[in-house]
PDB file of C-alpha atoms in Angstrom:
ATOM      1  CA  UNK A   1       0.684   4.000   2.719  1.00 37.00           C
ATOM      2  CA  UNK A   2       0.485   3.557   5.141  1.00 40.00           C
ATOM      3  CA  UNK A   3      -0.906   3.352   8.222  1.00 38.00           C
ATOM      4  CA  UNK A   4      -2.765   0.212   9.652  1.00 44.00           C
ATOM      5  CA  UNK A   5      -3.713   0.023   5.873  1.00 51.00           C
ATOM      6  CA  UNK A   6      -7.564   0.413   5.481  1.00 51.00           C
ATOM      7  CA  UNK A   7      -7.970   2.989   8.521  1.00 49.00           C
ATOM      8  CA  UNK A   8      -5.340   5.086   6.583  1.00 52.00           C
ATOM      9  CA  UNK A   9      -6.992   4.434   3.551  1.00 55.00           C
ATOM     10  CA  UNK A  10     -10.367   5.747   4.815  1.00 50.00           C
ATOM     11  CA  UNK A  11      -8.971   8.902   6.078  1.00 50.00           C
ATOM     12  CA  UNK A  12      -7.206   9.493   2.825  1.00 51.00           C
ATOM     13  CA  UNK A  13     -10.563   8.965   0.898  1.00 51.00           C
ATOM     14  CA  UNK A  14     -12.429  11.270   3.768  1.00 50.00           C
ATOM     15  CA  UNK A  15      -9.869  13.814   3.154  1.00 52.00           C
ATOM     16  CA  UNK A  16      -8.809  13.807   6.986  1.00 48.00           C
ATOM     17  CA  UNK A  17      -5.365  13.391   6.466  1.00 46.00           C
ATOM     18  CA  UNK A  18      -3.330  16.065   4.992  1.00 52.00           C
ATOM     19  CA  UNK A  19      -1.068  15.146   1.585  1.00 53.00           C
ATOM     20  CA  UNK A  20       2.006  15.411   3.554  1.00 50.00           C
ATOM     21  CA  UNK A  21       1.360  12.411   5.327  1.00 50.00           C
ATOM     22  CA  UNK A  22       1.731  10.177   2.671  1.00 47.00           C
ATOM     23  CA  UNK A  23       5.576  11.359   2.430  1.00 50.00           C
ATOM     24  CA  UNK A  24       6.841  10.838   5.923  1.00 51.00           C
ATOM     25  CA  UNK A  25       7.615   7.479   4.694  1.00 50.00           C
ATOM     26  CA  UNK A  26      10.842   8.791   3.194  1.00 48.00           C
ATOM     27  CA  UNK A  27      12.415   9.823   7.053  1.00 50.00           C
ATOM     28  CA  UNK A  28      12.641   6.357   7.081  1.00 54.00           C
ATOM     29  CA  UNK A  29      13.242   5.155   3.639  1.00 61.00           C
ATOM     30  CA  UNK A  30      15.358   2.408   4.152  1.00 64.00           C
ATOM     31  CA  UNK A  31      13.273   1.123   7.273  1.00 66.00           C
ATOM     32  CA  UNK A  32      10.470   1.134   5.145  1.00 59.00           C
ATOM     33  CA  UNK A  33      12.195  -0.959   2.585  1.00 65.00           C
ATOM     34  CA  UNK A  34      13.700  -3.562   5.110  1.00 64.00           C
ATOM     35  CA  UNK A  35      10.177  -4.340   7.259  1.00 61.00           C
ATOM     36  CA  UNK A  36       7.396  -3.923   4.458  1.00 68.00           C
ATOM     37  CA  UNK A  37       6.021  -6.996   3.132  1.00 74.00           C
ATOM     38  CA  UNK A  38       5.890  -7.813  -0.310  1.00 80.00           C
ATOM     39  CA  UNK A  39       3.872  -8.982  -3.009  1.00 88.00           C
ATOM     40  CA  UNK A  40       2.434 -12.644  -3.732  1.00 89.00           C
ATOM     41  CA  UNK A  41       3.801 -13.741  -6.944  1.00 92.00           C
ATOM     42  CA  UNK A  42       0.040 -14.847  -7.859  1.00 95.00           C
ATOM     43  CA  UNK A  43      -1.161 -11.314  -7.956  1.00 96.00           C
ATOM     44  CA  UNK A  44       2.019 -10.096  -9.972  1.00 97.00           C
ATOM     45  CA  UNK A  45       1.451 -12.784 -12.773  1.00 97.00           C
ATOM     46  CA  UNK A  46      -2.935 -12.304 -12.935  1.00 98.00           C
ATOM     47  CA  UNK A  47      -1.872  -8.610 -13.522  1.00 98.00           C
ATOM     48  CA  UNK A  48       0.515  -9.456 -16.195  1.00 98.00           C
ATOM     49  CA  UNK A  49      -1.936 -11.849 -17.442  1.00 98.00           C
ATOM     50  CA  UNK A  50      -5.012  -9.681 -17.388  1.00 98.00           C
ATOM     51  CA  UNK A  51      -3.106  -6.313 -18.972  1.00 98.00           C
ATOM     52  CA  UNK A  52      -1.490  -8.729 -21.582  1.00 98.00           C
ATOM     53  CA  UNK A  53       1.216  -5.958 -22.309  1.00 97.00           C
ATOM     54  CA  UNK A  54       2.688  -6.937 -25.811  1.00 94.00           C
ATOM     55  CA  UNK A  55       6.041  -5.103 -25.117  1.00 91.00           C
ATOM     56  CA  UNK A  56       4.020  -1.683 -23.673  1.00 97.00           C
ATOM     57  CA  UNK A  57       5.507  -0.322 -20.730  1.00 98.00           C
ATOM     58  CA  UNK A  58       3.570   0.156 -17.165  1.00 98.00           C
ATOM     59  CA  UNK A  59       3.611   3.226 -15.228  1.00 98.00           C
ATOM     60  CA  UNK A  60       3.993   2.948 -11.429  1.00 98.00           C
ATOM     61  CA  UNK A  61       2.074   5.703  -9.274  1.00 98.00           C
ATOM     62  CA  UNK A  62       3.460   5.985  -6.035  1.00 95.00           C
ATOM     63  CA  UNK A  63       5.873   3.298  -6.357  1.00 95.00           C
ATOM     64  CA  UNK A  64       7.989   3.690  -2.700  1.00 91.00           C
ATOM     65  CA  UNK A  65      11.363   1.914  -2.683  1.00 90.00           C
ATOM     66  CA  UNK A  66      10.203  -0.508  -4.895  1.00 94.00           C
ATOM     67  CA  UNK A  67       7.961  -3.059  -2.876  1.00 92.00           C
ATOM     68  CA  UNK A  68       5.806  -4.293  -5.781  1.00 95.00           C
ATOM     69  CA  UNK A  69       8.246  -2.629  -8.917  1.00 97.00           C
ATOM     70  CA  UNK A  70      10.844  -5.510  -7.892  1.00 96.00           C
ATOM     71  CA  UNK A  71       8.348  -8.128  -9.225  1.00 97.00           C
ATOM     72  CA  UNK A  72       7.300  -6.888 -11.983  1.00 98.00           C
ATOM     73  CA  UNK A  73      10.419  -5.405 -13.465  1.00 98.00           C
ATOM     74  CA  UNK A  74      12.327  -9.165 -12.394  1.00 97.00           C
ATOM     75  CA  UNK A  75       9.516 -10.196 -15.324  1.00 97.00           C
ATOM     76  CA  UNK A  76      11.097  -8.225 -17.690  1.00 97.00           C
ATOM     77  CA  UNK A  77       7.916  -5.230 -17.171  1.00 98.00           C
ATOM     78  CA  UNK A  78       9.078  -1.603 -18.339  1.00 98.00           C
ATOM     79  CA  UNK A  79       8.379   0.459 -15.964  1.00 98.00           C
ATOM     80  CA  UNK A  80       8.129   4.518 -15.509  1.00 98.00           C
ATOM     81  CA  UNK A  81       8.124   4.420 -11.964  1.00 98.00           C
ATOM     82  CA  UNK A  82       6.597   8.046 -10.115  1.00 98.00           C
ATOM     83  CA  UNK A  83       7.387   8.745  -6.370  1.00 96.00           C
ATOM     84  CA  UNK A  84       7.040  12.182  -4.691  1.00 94.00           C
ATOM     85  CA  UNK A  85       8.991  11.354  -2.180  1.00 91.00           C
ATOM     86  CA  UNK A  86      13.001  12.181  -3.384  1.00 92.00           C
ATOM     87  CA  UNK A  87      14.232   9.909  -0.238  1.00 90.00           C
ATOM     88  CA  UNK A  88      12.321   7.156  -1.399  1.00 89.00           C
ATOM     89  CA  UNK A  89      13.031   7.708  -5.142  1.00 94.00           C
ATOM     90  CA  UNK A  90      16.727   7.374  -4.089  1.00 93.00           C
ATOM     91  CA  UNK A  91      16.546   4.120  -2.630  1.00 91.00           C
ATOM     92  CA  UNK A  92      14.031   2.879  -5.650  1.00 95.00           C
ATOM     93  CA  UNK A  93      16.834   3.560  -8.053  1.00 96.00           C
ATOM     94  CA  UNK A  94      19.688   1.959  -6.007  1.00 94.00           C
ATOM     95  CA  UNK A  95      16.833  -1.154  -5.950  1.00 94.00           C
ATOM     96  CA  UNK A  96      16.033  -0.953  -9.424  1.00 97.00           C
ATOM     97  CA  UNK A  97      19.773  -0.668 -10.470  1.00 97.00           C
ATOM     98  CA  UNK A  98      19.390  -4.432 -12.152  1.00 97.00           C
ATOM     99  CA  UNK A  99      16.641  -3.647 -13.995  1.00 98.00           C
ATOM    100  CA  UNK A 100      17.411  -0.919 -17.271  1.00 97.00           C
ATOM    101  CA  UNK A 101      14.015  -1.300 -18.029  1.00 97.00           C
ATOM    102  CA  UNK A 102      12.586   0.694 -15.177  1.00 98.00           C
ATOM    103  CA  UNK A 103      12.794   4.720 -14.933  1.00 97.00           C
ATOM    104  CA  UNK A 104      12.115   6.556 -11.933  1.00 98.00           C
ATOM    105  CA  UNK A 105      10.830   9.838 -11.864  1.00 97.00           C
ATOM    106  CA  UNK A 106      10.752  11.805  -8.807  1.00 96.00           C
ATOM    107  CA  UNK A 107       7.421  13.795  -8.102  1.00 96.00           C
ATOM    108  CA  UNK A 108       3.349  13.407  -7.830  1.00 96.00           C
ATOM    109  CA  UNK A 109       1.094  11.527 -10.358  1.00 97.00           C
ATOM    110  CA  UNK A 110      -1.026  14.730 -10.493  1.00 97.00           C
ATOM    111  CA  UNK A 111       1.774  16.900 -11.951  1.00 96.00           C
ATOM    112  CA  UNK A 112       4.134  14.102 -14.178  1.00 97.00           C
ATOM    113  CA  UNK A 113       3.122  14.117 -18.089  1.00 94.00           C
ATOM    114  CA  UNK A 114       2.889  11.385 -20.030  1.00 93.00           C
ATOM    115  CA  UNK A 115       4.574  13.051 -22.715  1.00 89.00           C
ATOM    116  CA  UNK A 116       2.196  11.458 -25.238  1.00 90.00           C
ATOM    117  CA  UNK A 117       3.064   7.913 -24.226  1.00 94.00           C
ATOM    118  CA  UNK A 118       0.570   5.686 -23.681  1.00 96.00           C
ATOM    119  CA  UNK A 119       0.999   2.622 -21.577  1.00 98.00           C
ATOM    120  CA  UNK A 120      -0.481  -0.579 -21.081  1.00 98.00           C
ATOM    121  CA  UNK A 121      -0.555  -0.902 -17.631  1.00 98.00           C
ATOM    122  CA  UNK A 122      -1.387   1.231 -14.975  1.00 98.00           C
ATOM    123  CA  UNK A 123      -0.243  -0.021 -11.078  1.00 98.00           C
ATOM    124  CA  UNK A 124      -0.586   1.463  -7.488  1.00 98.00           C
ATOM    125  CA  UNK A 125       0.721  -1.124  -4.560  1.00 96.00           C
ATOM    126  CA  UNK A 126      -0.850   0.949  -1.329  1.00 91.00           C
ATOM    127  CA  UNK A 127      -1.093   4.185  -2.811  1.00 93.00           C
ATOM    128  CA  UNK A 128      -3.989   5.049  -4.603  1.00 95.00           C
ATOM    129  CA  UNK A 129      -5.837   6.549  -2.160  1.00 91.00           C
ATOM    130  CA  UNK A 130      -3.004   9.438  -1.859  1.00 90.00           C
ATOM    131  CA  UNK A 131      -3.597  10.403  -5.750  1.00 95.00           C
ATOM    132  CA  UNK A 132      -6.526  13.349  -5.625  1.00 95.00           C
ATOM    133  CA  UNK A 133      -9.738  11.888  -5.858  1.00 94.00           C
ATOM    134  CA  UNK A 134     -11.038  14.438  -7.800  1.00 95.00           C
ATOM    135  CA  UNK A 135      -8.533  13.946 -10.618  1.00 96.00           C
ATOM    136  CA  UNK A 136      -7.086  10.356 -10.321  1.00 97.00           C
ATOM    137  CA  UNK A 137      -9.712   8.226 -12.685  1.00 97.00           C
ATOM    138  CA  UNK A 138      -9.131  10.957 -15.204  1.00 97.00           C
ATOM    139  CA  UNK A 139      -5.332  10.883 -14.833  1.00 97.00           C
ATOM    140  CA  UNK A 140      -5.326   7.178 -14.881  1.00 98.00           C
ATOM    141  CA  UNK A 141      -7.127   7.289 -18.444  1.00 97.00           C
ATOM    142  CA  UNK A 142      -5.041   9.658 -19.772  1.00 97.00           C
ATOM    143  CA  UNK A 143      -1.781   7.541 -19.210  1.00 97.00           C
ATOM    144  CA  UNK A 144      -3.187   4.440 -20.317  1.00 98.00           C
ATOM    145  CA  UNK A 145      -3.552   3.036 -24.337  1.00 97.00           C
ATOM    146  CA  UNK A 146      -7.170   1.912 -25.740  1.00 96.00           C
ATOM    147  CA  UNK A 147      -7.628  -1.428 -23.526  1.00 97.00           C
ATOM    148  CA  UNK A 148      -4.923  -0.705 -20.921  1.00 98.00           C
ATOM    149  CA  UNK A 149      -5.063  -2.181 -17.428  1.00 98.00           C
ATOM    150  CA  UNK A 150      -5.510  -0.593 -14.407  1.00 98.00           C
ATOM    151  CA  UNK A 151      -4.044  -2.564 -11.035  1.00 98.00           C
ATOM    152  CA  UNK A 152      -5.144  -0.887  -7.630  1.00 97.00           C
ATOM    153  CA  UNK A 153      -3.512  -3.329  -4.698  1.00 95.00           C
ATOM    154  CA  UNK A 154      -3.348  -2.977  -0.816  1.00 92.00           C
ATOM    155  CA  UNK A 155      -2.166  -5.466   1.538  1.00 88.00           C
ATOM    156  CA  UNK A 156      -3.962  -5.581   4.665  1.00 87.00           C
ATOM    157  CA  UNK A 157      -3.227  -7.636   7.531  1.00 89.00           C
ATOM    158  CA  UNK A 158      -5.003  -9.270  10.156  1.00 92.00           C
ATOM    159  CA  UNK A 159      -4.071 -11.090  13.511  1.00 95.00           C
ATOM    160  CA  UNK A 160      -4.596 -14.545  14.205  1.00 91.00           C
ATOM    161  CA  UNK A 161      -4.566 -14.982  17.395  1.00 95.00           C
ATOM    162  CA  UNK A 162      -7.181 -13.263  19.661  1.00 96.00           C
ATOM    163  CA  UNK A 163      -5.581 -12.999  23.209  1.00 97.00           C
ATOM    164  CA  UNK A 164      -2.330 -11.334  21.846  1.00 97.00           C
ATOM    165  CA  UNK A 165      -5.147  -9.279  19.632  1.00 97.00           C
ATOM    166  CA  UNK A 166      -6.399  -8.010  23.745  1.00 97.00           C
ATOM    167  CA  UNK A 167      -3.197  -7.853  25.007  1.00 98.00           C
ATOM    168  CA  UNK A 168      -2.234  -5.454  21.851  1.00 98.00           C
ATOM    169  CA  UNK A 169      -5.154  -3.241  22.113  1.00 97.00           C
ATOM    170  CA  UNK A 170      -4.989  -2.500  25.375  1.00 97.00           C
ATOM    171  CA  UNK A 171      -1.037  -0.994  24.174  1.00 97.00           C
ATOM    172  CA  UNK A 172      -2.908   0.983  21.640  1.00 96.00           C
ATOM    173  CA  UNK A 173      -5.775   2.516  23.823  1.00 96.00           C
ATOM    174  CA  UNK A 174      -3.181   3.150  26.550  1.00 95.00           C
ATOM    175  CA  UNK A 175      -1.486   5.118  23.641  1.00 94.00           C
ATOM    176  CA  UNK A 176      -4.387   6.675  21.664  1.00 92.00           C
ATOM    177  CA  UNK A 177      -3.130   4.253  18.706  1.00 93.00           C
ATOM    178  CA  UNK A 178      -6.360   3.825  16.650  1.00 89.00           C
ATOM    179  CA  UNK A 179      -5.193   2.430  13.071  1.00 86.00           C
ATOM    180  CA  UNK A 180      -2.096  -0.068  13.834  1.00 92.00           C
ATOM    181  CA  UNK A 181      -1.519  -3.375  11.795  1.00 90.00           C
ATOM    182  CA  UNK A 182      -2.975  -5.339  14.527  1.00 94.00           C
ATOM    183  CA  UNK A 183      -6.341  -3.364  15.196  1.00 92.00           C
ATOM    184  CA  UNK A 184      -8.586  -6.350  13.464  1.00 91.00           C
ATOM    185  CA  UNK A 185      -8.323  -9.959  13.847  1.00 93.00           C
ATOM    186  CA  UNK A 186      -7.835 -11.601  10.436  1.00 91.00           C
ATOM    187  CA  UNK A 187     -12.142 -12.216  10.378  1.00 88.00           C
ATOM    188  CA  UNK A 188     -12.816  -8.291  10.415  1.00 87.00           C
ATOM    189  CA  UNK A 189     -11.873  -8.911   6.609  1.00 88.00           C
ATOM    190  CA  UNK A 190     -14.457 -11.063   5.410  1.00 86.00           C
ATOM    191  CA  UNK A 191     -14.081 -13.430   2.555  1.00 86.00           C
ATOM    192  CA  UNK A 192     -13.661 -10.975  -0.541  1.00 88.00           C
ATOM    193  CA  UNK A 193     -11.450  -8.475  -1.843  1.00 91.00           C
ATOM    194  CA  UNK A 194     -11.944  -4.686  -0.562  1.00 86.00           C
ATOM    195  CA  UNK A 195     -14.428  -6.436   2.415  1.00 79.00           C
ATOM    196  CA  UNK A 196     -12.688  -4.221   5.258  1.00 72.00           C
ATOM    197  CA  UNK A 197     -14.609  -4.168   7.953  1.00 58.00           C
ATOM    198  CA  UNK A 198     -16.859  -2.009   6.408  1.00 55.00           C
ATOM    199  CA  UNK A 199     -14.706   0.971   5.949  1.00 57.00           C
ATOM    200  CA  UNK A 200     -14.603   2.795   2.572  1.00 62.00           C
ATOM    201  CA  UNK A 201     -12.191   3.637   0.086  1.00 75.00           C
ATOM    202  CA  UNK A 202     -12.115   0.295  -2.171  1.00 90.00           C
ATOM    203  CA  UNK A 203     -11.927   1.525  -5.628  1.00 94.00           C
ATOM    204  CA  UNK A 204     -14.489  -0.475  -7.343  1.00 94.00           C
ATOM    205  CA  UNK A 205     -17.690   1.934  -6.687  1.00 93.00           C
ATOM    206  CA  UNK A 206     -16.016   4.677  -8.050  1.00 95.00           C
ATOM    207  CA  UNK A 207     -14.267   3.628 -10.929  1.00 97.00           C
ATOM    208  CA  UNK A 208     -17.817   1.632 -12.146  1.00 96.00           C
ATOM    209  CA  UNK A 209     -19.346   5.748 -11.494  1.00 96.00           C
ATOM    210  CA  UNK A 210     -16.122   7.440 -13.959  1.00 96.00           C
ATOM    211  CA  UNK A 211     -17.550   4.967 -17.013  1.00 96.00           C
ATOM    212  CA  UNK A 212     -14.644   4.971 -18.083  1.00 97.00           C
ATOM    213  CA  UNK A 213     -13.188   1.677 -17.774  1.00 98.00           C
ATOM    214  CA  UNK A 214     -14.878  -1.678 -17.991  1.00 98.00           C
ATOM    215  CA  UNK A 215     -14.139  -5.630 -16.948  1.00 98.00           C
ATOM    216  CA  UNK A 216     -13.886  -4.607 -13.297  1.00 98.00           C
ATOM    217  CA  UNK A 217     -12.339  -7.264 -11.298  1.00 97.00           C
ATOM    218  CA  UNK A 218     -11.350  -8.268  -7.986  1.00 96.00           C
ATOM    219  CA  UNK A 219      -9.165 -10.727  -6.431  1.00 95.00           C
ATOM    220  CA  UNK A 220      -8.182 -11.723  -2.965  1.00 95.00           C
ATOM    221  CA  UNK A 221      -4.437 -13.516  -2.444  1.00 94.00           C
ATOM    222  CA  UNK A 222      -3.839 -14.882   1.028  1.00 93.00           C
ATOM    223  CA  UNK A 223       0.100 -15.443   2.854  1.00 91.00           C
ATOM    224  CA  UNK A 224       0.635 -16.235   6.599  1.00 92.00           C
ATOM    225  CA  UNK A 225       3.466 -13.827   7.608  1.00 90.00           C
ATOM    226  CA  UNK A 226       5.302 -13.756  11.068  1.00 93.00           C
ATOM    227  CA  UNK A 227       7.309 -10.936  12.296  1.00 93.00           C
ATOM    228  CA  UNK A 228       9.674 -11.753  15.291  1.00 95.00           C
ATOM    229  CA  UNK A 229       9.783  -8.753  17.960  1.00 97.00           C
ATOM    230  CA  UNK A 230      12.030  -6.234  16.341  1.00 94.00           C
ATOM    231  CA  UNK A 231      11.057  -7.295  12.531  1.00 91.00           C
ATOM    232  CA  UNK A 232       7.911  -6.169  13.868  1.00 94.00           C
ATOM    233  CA  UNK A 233       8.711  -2.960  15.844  1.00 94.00           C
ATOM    234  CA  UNK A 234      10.646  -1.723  12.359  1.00 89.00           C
ATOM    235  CA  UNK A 235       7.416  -2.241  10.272  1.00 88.00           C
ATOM    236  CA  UNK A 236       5.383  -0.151  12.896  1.00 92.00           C
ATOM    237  CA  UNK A 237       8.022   2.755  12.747  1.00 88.00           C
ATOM    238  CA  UNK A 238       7.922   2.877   9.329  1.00 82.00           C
ATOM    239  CA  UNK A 239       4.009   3.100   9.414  1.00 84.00           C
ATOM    240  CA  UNK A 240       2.960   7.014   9.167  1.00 78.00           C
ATOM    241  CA  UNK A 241       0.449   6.865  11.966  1.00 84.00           C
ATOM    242  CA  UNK A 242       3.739   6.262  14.245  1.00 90.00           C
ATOM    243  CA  UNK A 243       6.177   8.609  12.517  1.00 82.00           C
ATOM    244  CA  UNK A 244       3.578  11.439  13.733  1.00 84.00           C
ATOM    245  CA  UNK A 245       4.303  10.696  16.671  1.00 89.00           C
ATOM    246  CA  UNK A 246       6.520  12.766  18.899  1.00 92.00           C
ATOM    247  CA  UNK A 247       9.755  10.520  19.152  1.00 93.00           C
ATOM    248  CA  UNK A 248       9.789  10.324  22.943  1.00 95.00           C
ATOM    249  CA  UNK A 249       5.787   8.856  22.867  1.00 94.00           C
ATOM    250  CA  UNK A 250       6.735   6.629  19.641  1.00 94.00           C
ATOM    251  CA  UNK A 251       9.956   4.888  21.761  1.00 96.00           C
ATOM    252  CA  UNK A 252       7.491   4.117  24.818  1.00 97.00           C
ATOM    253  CA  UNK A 253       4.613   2.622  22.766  1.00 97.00           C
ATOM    254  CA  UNK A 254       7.202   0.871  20.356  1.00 97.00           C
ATOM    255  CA  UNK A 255       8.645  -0.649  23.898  1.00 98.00           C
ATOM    256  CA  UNK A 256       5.140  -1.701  25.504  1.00 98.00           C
ATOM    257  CA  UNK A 257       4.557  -3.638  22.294  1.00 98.00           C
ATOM    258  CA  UNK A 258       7.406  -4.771  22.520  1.00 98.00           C
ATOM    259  CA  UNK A 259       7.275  -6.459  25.921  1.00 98.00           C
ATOM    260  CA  UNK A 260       3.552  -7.740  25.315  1.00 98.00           C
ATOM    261  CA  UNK A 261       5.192  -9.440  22.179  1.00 98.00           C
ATOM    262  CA  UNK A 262       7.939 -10.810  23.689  1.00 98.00           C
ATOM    263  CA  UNK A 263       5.893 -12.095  26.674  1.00 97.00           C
ATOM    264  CA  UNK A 264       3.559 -14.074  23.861  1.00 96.00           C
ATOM    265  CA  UNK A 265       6.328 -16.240  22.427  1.00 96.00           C
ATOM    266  CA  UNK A 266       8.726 -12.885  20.806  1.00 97.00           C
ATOM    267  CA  UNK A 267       6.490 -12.098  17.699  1.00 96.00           C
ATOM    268  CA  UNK A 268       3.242 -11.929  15.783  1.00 97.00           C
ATOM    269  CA  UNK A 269       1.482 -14.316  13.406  1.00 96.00           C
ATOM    270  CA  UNK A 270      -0.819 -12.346  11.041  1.00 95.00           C
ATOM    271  CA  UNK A 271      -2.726 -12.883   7.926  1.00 94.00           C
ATOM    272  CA  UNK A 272      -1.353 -10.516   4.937  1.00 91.00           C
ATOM    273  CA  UNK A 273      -4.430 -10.203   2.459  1.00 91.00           C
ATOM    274  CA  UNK A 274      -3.301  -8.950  -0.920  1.00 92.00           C
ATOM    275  CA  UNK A 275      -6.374  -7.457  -2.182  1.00 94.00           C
ATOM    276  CA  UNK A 276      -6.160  -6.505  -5.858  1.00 96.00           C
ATOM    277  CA  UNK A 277      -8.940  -4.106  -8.530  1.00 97.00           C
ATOM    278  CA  UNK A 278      -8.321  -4.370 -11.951  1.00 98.00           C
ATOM    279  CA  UNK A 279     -10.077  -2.713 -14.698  1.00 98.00           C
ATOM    280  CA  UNK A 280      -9.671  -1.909 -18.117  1.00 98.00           C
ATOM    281  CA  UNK A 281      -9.720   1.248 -20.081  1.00 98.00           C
ATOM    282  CA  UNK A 282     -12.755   1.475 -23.034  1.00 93.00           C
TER     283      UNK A 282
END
């Protein structure tokens, strides 16, 4: 998605972002790929074990450069993998090249056809909240055989420590950054899955409202992650609330977090909370 995950994912849900955000990602494709973090390997195997495939093959909407299709397809999961963005699809086949099991098709979820296939799994790493709300649950159901799995993921992240959390904000404020990685110490996030500071957007309300799908679930994974200084400032570029940015204001905040960084030891230690919905076509 991104942006400083949940904030992007409320605006998204709120419909304050327009549709084109969620493809700047591909100016910086291979950025992206290099400084996002990945998957724990718990929430990749409870998916397989919950959706129980049999030999059916997932579909992947929004699948990026191949963040959480690595995983899965390293599993031996066939995957139809959909990305609008063609920079991104480029570098998800040149990462998927190992796997002949995995197909990428370049374009939205709201316009691909299943071409009367019907899959057993269903997955969106940090993505869902792109697909139109007004059609997604619907789409989802469509694509998916009696009893298929649906796997909604996001991985937010929280800071650990709280005076580089005051040194950071006051970088942000100075810039009019509102929705960065670091905005919430690791306790804004409760104890639970989709608990996010009390912003919307987790999918569980409205998937129990479609009826559609039953044995709702959610599960929290936890992974400390540091980022040294530049690991750091490539994961922020890559983040669309920074790629708005004109490129001469982007280079001077990118610097002054730089230098607060550097000045507290040259990186950041944060929480990365994979939060995971599953739920299961009737």
């Amino acid at each position: 998605m991104t942006t400083g995950e949940p904030e992007g994912m409320r605006m998204a849900e709120q419909g304050q972002v327009d549709p084109a955000r969620s493809q700047v990602f591909g100016e910086v494709a291979e950025l992206y790929d290099a400084a996002r973090p990945g998957y724990a390997d718990a929430l990749v195997a409870e998916v397989l074990a919950y959706a129980a495939l049999g030999g059916r093959a997932a579909v992947e909407v929004g699948a990026g450069t191949g963040k959480a299709t690595l995983p899965f397809a390293a599993l031996g999961t066939r995957l139809v993998c959909i990305e609008p963005d063609p920079r991104m699809a480029e570098v998800l086949r040149r990462n998927t090249e190992p796997y002949p099991g995995v197909r990428v098709h370049a374009g939205r979820f709201e316009e691909w056809q299943p071409d009367g296939r019907s899959f057993g799994l269903l997955l969106a790493a940090m993505s869902w909240h792109w697909v139109d709300q007004q059609r997604r649950w619907e789409l989802a159901h469509a694509a998916l055989a009696p009893g298929g799995a649906v796997a909604l993921f996001w991985n937010p992240q929280g800071i650990r420590d709280p005076e580089l959390h005051a040194a950071l904000a006051e970088v942000d404020h100075r810039h009019g950054i509102t929705d960065s990685p670091h905005k919430d110490l690791t306790s804004a996030y409760g104890e639970e899955a989709g608990n996010w500071a009390g912003l919307p957007g987790w999918p569980e309300d409205e998937c129990r409202r479609d009826g559609r799908f039953t044995d709702l679930r959610s599960v929290r994974y936890r992974q400390q992650q540091h980022y040294d200084t530049d690991r750091y400032l490539g994961y922020l570029a890559s983040l669309s609330r920074y790629r708005l940015l004109a490129p001469d204001r982007r280079e001077q905040v990118l610097a002054d977090t730089a230098r607060v960084l550097d000045a507290h030891g040259g990186g950041i230690d944060m929480d990365l909370l994979s939060d995971l919905f599953l739920a299961r076509a009737r």
